[in-house]
Short mmCIF file of C-alpha atoms in Angstrom, two decimals:
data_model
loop_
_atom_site.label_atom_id
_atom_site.label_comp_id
_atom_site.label_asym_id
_atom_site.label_seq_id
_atom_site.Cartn_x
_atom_site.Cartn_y
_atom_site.Cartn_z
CA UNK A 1 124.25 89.43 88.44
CA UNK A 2 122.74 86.18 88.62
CA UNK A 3 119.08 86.21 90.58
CA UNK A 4 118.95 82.83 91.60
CA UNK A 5 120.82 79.84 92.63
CA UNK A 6 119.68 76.31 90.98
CA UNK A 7 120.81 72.97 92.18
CA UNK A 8 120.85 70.30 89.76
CA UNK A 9 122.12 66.59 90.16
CA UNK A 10 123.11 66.76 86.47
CA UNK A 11 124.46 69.90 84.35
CA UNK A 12 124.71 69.04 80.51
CA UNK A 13 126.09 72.24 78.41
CA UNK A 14 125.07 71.52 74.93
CA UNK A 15 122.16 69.47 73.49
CA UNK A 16 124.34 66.87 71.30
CA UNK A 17 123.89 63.47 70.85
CA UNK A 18 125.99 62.69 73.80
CA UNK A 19 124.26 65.13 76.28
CA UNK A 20 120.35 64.72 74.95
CA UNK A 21 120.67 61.11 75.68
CA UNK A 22 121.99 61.52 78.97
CA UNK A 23 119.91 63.90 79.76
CA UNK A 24 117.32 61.62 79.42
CA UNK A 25 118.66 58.38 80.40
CA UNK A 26 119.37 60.35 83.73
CA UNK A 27 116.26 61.91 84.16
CA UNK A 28 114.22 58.70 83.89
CA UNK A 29 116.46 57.39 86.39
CA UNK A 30 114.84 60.18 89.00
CA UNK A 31 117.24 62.87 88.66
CA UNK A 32 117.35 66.67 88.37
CA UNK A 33 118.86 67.09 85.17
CA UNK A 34 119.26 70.91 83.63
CA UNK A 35 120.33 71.02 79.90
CA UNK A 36 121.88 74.12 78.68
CA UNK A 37 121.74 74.82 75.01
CA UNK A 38 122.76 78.32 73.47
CA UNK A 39 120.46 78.38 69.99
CA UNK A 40 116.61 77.30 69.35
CA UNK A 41 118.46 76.22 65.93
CA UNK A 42 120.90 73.56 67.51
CA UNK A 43 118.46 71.25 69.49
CA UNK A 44 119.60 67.71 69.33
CA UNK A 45 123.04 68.60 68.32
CA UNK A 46 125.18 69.50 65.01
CA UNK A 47 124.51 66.29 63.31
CA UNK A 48 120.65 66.44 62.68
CA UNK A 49 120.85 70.43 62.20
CA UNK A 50 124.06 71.08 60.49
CA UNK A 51 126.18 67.98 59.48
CA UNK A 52 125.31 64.46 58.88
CA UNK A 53 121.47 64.95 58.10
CA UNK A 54 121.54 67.82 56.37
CA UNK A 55 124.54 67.10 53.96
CA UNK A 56 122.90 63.44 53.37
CA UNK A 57 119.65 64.53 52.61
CA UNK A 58 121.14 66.88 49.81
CA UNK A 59 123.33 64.26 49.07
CA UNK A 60 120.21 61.80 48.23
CA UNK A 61 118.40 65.04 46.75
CA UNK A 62 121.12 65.31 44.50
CA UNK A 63 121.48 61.56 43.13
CA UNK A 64 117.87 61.51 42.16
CA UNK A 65 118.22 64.78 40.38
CA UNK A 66 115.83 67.73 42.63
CA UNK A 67 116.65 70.65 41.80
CA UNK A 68 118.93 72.24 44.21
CA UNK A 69 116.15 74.86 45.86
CA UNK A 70 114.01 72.06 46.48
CA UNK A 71 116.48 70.25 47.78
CA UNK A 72 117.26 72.95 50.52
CA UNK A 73 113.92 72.75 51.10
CA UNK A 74 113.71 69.56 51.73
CA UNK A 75 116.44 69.72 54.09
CA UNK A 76 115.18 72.55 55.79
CA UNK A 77 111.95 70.78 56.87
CA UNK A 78 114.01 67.29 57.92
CA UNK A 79 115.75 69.27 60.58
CA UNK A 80 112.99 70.89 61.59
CA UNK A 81 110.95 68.23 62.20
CA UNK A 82 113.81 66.17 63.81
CA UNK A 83 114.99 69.56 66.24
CA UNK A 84 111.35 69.78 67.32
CA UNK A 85 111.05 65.99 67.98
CA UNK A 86 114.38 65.87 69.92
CA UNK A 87 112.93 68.80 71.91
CA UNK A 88 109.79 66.89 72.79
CA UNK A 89 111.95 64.52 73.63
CA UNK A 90 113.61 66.17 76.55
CA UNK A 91 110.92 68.42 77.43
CA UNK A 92 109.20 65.18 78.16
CA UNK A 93 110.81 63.90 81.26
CA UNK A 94 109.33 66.16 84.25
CA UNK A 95 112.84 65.94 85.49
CA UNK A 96 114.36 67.51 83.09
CA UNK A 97 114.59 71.18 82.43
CA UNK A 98 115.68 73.50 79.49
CA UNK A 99 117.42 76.11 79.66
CA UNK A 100 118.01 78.11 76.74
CA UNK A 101 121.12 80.30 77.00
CA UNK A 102 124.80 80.71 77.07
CA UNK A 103 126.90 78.99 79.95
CA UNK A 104 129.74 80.29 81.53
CA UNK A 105 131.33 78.51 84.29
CA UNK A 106 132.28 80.21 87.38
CA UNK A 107 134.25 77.72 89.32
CA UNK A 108 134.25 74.02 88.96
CA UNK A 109 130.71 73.29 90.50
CA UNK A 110 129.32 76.53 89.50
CA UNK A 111 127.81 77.67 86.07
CA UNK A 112 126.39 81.17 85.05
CA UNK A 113 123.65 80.79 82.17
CA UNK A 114 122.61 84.00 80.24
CA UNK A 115 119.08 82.88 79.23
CA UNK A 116 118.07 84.39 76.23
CA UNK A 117 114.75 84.79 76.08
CA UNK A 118 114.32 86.99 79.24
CA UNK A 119 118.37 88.81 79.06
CA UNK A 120 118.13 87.25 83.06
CA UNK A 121 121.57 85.41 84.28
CA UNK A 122 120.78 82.16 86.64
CA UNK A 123 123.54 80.63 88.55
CA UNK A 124 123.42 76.85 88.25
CA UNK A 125 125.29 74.32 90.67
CA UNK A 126 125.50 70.85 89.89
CA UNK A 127 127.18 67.55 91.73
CA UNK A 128 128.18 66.26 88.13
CA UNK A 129 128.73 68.31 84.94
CA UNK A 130 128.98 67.24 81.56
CA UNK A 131 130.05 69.63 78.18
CA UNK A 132 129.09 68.33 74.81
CA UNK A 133 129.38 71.99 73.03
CA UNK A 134 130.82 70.35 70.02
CA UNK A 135 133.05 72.01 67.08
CA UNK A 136 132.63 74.10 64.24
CA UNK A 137 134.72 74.86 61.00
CA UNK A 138 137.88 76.05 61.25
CA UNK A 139 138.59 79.65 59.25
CA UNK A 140 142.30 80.00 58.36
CA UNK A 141 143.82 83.55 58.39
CA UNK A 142 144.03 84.34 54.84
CA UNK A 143 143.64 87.55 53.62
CA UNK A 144 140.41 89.02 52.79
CA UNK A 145 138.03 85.56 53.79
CA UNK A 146 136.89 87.08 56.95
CA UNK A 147 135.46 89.98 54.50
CA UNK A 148 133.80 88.33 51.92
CA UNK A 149 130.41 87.71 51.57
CA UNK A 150 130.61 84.95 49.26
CA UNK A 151 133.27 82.45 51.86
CA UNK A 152 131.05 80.22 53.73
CA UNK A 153 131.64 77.20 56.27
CA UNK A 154 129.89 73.30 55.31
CA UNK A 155 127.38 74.85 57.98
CA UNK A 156 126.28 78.51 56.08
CA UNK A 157 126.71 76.81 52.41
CA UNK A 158 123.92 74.76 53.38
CA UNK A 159 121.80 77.52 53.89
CA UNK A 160 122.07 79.04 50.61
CA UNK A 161 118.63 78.45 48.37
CA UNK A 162 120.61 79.15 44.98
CA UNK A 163 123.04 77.13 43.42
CA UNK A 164 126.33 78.37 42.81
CA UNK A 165 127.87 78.50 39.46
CA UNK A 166 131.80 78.34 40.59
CA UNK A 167 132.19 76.66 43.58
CA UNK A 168 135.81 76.84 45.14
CA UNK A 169 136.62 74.32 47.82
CA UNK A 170 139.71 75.36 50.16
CA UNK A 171 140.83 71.77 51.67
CA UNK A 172 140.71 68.16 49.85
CA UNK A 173 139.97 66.55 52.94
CA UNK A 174 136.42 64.24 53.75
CA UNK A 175 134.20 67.08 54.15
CA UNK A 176 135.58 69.13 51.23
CA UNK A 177 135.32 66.10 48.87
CA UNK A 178 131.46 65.41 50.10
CA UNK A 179 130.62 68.49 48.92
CA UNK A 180 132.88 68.84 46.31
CA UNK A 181 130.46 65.40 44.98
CA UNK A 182 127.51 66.93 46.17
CA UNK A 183 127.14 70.20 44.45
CA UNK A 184 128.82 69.02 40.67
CA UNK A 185 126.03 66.47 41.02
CA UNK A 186 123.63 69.47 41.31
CA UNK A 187 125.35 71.37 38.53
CA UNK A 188 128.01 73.72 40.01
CA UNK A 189 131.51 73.93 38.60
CA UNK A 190 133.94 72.94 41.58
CA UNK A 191 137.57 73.62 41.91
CA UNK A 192 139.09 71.83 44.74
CA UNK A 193 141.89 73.26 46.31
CA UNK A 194 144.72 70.82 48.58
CA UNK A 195 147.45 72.26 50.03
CA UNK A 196 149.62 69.11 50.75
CA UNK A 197 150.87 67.01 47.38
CA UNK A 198 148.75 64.61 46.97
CA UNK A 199 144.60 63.93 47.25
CA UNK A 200 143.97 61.77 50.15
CA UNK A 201 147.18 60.96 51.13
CA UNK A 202 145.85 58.59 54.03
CA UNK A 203 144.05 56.23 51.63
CA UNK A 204 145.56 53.62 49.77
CA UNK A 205 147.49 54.88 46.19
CA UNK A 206 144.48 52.19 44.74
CA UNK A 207 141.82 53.64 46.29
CA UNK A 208 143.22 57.40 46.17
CA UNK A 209 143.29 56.89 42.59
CA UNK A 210 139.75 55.14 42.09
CA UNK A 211 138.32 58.22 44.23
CA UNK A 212 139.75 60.61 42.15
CA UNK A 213 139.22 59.45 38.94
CA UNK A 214 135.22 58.98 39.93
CA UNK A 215 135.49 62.99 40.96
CA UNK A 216 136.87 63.77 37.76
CA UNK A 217 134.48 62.12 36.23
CA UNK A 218 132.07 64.15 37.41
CA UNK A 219 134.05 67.40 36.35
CA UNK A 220 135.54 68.06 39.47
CA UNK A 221 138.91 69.79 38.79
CA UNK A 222 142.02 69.20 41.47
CA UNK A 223 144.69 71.55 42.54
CA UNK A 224 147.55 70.13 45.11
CA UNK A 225 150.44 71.37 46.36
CA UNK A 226 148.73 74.89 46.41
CA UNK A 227 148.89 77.83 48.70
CA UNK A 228 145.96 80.40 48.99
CA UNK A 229 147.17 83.76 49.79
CA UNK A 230 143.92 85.94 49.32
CA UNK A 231 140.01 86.16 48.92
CA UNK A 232 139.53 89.20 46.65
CA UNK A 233 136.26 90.54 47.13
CA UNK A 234 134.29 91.42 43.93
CA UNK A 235 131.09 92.29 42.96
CA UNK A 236 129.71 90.37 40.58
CA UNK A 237 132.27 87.35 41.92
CA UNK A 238 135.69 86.76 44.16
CA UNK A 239 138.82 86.42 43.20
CA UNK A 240 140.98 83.15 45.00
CA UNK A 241 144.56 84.35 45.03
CA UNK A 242 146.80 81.14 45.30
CA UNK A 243 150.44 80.03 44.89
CA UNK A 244 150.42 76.45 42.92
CA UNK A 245 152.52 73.53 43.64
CA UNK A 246 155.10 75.41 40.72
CA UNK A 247 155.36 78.72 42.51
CA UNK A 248 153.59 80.37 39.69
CA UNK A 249 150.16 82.93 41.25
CA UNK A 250 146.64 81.42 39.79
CA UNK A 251 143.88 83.65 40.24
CA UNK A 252 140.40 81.91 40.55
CA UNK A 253 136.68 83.29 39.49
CA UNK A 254 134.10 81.98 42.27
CA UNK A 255 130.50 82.22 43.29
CA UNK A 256 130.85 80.88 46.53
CA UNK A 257 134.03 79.55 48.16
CA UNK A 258 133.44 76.94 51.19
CA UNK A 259 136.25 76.42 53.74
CA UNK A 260 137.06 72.62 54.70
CA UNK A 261 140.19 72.76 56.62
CA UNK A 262 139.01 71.15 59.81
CA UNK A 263 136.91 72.11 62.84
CA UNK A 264 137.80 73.74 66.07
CA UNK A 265 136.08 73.08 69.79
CA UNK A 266 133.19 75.45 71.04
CA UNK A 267 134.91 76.43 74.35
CA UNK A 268 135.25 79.92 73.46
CA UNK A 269 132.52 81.45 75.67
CA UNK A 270 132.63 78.19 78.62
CA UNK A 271 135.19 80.13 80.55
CA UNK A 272 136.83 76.91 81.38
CA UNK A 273 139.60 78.72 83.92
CA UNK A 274 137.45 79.48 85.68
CA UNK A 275 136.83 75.38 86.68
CA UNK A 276 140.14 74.65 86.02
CA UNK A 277 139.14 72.60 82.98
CA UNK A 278 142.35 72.00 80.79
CA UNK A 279 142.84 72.03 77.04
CA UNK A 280 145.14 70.44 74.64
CA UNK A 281 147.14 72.59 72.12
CA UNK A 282 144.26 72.86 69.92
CA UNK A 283 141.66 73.87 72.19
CA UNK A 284 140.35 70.42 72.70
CA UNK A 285 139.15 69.62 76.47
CA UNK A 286 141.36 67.17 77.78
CA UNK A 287 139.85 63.82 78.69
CA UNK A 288 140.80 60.36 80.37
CA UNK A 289 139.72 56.93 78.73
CA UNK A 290 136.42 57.61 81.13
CA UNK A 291 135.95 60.89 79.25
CA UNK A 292 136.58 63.10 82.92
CA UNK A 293 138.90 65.72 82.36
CA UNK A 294 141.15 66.70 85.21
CA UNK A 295 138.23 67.85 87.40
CA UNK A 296 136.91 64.55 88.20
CA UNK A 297 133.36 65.63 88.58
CA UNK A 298 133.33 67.10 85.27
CA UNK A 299 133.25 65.48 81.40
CA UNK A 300 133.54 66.11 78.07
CA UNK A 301 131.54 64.16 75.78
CA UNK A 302 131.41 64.27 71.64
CA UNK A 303 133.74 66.65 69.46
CA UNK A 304 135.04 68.74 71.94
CA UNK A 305 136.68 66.40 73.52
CA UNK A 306 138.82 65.75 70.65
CA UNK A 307 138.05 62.12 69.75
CA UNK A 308 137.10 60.98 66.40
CA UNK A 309 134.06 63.53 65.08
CA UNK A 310 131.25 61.47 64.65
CA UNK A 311 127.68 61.11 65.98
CA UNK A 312 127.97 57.23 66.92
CA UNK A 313 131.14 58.04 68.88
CA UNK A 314 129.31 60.94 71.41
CA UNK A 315 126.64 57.65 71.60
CA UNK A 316 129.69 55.66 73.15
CA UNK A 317 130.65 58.29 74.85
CA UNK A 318 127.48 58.48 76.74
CA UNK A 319 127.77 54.70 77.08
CA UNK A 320 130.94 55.08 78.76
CA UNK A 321 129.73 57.69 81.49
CA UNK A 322 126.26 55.37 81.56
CA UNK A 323 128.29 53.23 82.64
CA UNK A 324 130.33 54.91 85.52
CA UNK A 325 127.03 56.03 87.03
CA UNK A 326 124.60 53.30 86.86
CA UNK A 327 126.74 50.27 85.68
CA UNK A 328 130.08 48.10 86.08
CA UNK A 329 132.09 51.19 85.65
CA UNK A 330 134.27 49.43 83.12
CA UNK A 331 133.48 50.83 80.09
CA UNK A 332 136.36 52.97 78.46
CA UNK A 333 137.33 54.38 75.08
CA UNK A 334 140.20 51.71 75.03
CA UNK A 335 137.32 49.26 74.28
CA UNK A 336 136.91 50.92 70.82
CA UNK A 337 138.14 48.92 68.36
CA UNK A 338 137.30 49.22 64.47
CA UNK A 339 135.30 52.02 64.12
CA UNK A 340 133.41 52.24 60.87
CA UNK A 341 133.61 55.83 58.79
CA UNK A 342 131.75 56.31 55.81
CA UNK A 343 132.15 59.40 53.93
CA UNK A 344 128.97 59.73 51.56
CA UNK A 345 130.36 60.43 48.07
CA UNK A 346 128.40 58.75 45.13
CA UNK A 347 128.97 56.39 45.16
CA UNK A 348 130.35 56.30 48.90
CA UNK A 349 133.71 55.41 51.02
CA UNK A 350 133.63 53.32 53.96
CA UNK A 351 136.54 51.73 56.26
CA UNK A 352 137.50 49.86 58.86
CA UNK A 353 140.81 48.70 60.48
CA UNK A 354 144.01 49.13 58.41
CA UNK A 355 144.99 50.47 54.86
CA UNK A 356 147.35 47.72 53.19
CA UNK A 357 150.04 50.33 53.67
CA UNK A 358 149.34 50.65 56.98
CA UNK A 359 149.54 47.04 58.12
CA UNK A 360 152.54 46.31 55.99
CA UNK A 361 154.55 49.43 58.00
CA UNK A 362 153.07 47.92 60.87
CA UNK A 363 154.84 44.96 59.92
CA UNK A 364 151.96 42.52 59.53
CA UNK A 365 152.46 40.03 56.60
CA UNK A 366 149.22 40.28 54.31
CA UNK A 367 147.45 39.17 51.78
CA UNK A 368 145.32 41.57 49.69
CA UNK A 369 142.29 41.26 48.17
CA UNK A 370 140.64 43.67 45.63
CA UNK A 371 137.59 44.09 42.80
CA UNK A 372 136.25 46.82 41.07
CA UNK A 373 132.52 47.00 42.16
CA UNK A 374 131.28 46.59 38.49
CA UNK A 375 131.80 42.99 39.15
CA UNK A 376 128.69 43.27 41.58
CA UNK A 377 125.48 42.27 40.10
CA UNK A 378 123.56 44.78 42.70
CA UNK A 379 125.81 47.74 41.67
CA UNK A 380 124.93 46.66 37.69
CA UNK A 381 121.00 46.65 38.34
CA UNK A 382 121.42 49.98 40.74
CA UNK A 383 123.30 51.54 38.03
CA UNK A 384 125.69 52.49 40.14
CA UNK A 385 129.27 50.20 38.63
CA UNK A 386 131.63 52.62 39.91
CA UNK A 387 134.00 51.92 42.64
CA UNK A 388 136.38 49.92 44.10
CA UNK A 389 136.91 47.23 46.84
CA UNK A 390 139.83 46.44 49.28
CA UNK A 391 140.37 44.15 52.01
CA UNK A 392 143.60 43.18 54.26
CA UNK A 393 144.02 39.99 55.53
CA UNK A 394 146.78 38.56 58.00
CA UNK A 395 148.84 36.09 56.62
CA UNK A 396 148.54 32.36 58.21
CA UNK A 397 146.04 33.81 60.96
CA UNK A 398 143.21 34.37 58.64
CA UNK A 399 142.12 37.53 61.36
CA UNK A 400 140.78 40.58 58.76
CA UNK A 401 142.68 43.43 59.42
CA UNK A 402 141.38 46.21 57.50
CA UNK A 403 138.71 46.53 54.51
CA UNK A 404 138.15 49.67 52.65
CA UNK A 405 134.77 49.99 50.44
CA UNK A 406 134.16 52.18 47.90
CA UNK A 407 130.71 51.35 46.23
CA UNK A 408 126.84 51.67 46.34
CA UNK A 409 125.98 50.83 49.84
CA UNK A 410 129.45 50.88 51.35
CA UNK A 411 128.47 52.46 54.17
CA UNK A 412 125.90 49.70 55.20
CA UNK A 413 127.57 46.82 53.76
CA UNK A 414 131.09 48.15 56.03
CA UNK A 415 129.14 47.15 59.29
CA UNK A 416 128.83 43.49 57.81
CA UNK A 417 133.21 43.62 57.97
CA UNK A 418 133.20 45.69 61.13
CA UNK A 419 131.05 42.89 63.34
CA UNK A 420 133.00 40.34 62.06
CA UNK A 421 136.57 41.79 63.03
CA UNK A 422 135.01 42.87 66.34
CA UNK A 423 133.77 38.93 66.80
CA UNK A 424 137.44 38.11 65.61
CA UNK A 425 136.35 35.28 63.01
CA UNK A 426 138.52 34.43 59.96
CA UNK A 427 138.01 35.85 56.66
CA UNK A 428 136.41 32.80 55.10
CA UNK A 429 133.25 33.28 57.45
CA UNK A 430 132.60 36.31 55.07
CA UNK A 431 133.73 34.56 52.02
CA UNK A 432 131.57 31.79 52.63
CA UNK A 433 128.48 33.15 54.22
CA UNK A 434 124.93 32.65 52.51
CA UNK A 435 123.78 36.53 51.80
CA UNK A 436 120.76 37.57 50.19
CA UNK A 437 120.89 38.09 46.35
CA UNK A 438 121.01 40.64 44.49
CA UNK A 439 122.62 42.73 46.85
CA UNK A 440 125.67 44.73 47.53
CA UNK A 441 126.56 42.84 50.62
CA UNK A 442 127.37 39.49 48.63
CA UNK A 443 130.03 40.89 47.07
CA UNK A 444 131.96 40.36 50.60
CA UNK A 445 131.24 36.46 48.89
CA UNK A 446 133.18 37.31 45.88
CA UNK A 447 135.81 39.60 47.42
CA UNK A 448 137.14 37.72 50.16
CA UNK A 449 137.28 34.81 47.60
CA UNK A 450 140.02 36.51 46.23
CA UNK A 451 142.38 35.87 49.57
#
């Protein structure tokens, strides 16, 4: 039973980027603020301790060549140092307190948090709660994965210190085709495994192609149209049972297999009944466009609510609530409009807006614009000539309605594109702006002089 009863103006469960910045933002404002995180490991959120950091810093390890060891060494201390400064960071507002344990809710203003460091239960009420617990990898029910020692998630492959030989990659999505990049730039063999009949079937038939062929390059080998029906557990390696696109069984040797078939909300343990809290079909906590869910004194902010999985999106989501609080109280998520993505290949992808394909079934008339990025002078003195470059432009309007970059530096030159669609100026702004030279954002000179 719970010994005590804590009031709090604030309840955050889960110390992601969403809640650690409201959590401070609140508690400078003067109010009791308790944060609620359930691992020592996870302070400041999945992106700094098991997603975007980590898999960019071994990213960068492996384009300059450390060895993979080192490079998980490397990693290990970056999210170190950045959990322990985003826990200073907290711990620094008198205001707010810590609470490290698992949260439970027990009616809608009510939450029961199992601390772990003592085994005691505390019974917290708060006048406004917000969850930011996040998501995690998704593990399909096939046969034997649940029993193998050598399956891991994007999370546990990072924690590996020795580089597999055969790496087998169930899913040909974003994540599976980072590290799919990542680790045959370190040395492993990777197999990548897509169950639907095509690689990337979201992307341009351009781009898809340019991707795949830079992959290849890199002796990446592609399987679509396949179905895996069992993880064989062996002892010196596993077997990956699969069905390929002609019916005929394949039978794969692998060191380590990583699962990238999407990610699932942490709600498991939340008992979210309890407050009444509803769910989508996938587990998702149900929001409105002010990120309340249908208990109007509680939120859901970052992954779990089911909005795009990035960090800079559980930013805006704390922007929007920010808002509500202490602001206007007009902020929403309807306000969102072209979000960036990068996904950090080498060289890397970035977007914005709409694929040609999608604008045309939109029924936009366009004109389209493309150049491989060896025609950059910055991608010849980097080295780095591989790629391609795309952008959509509305006919007779001039507006920019999508741009797609896949080159050194995409993902910094794609917020150049992204400002100027958000400001709503015409193409030739980009064509004809004075940039610095060499560099990779002047190519916007040379591409959207192709209109």
């Amino acid at each position: 039973m719970a010994s005590d009863i804590r009031h709090y103006q604030a309840l955050i469960i889960g110390f992601g980027k969403a809640g650690k910045t409201l959590a401070g933002f609140l508690a400078a404002q003067g109010w009791q603020v308790a944060l609620v995180e359930q691992s020592a490991q996870m302070y400041g959120g999945t992106c700094i301790n098991i997603a975007c950091i980590p898999t960019k810093s071994l990213v960068h390890s492996a384009e300059t060549g450390r060895p993979y060891a080192e490079a998980i060494a490397e990693k290990n201390r970056l999210t170190s140092f950045l959990r322990g400064r985003n826990l200073a960071n907290l711990t620094s507002h008198p205001e707010a307190t810590l609470l490290l344990g698992q949260a439970a809710f027990v009616n809608e203003r009510q939450v029961r948090v199992h601390l772990l460091e003592t085994d005691e239960e505390v019974l917290v009420e708060a006048d406004h709660i917000f969850i930011n617990t996040g998501a995690v990898p998704r593990l399909p029910p096939i046969p034997g994965l649940r029993e193998s020692q050598r399956v891991f998630t994007s999370t546990s492959l990072m924690e590996q210190t020795v580089l597999p030989e055969r790496l087998v990659i169930i899913g040909g999505g974003f994540i599976g085709l980072e590290f799919a990049s990542m680790y045959a730039q370190f040395g492993a063999a990777v197999t990548v495994l897509e169950s639907g009949p095509r690689l990337l079937p979201h992307e341009d038939e351009d781009m898809a192609a340019a991707i795949r062929q830079m992959l290849e390059s890199k002796g990446i080998t592609f399987l679509e149209g396949v179905q895996v029906q069992q993880i064989e557990p062996g002892i010196a390696h596993d077997t990956v049972v699969l069905q390929d696109a002609q019916g005929a069984t394949q039978r794969l040797s692998a060191s380590a297999v990583l699962v990238a078939v999407g990610r699932e909300p942490v709600v498991a343990s939340l008992n979210l009944p309890a407050a009444g809290v509803t769910q989508d079909a996938r587990g998702f906590i149900q929001v409105n466009e002010r990120l309340q869910t249908n208990v109007p004194h509680i939120w859901a902010l970052g992954d779990v609510n089911g909005g795009p999985q990035f960090t800079y999106i559980s930013l805006d989501d704390y922007r929007i609530v920010r808002d509500q609080l202490f602001g206007a109280g007009q902020r929403t998520t309807a306000d969102r409009q072209h979000v960036a993505s990068t996904v950090f290949l080498t060289p890397p992808l970035a977007h914005v807006g709409l694929r040609e394909r999608e604008a045309r079934a939109q029924g936009y008339q366009v004109r389209v614009a493309t150049m491989p990025a060896a025609a950059i002078t910055r991608a010849q003195v980097l080295q780095e000539p591989v790629g391609l470059l795309k952008a959509v432009i509305e006919e007779g309007t001039g507006r920019i309605l999508g741009c797609t970059l896949f080159c050194a530096d995409a993902g910094e030159v794609i917020n150049t594109v992204q400002l100027a669609m958000k400001a709503g100026v015409r193409y030739e702004v980009l064509r004809d702006n004075i940039y610095i030279h060499p560099s990779m954002t002047e190519a916007l000179n040379d591409l959207f002089g192709k209109v």
